[in-house]
Amino acid sequence: MESIEHLLERVRERVPRLTKGKKAVVEILFAAEHSMTAQEIYSSWEERKHDQSELPHLQDIDLVTIYRNLEQLEKLGIVCKMEHSHGSWRYCLTGTHTERHHSHTISCVSCGKQLAIGACVLSEVDKIIAERTGFQNIHHVVQFTGACPECTV
Amino acid sequence: MESIEHLLERVRERVPRLTKGKKAVVEILFAAEHSMTAQEIYSSWEERKHDQSELPHLQDIDLVTIYRNLEQLEKLGIVCKMEHSHGSWRYCLTGTHTERHHSHTISCVSCGKQLAIGACVLSEVDKIIAERTGFQNIHHVVQFTGACPECTV
DNA sequence: TTTCTTATTGCAAAATATTTGCAGTAAGCT
DNA sequence: AGCTTACTGCAAATATTTTGCAATAAGAAA
Ligand SMILES: [Mn+2]
Ligand SMILES: [Mn+2]
Ligand SMILES: [Zn+2]
Ligand SMILES: [Zn+2]
């Protein structure tokens, strides 16, 4: 697995200025097990700041900055906007285990219950679309919905 | 193709009360070529009202009512929430050409350009998931994103 | 190091999309 | 016609994301 140092180096090469905000976003997503929302990344930074364990004192980062950095990193193909669940988007680092092994879910339109439906089978489709359209850094968002057994009368 | 009268009859059987709002939503989606947002359904009704062609005078329907009716009709499996594009959800009648032959798109994360990538190939997956999970009335939302040729330097 | 340019930031506010509370209305049953 | 309560309109809340703008700071140049 790529080291955080190497990853940040790659980011530094592609981005006009490597700022604390960009570093924070990348580091937090790097440490994450799953995809995160902008708000979750923000909260994660707040916690880390609150834990004081790191010196020198960590600066504040606005939620707006998180959004702007995620957008820029997405355009550079470093971050990908993956799933739109419960009203907000989720992000992760491209090319990572999190991206590749995301498992889609199905949610009940009635009670909201969520069920994982196993690992993604569309990564191959991403490649086919790349060939057909010429697009690069392709990702996808898939969400299944239906009525769960309890909600089906 | 099912007639609007028959469709409304089916809706009447499933719904506690068939109101003007529910009728409006169903009729508008029935006449639609493509999936629509709640706002588009609302605007469509406003236009139809403005055209005065229909007598007696058509009543106002609030956008909130459209949302509430769409939610109820979705839970009954009559309407399906299909795609989340440009910030809002799109709806259509289940079992229609619009649902079956929706074509997914890929959008450029940089310039926003959209490209259709052909008819959906996931309807079969819906069925497999139904068998595995016991869910019914399954639908899916798929959105591919990437960088289009012009935005790839 | 200091200076310079301008990408980036924080804060406030706007823009969207969707949901909720509530009092009044009306669909459909008796 | 009367009754019940599902449904509606309106206003307001919520939630998410975007935008404007003046202040700040990253990184190149001097
Ligand atoms: Mn997938
Ligand atoms: Mn599809
Ligand atoms: Zn359920
Ligand atoms: Zn593009």
PDB file of C-alpha atoms and ligand atoms in Angstrom, chain A residues 108 110-111 113 148 151, ligand 3:
ATOM      1  CA  CYS A 108     -36.141   0.171   1.815  1.00  0.00           C
ATOM      2  CA  SER A 110     -40.606   2.530   3.421  1.00  0.00           C
ATOM      3  CA  CYS A 111     -38.580   2.022   6.601  1.00  0.00           C
ATOM      4  CA  LYS A 113     -33.463  -0.130   6.346  1.00  0.00           C
ATOM      5  CA  CYS A 148     -37.994  -4.780   2.344  1.00  0.00           C
ATOM      6  CA  CYS A 151     -42.644  -3.476   4.599  1.00  0.00           C
TER       7      CYS A 151
HETATM    8 ZN    ZN E   3     -38.696  -1.674   5.106  1.00  0.00          ZN
END
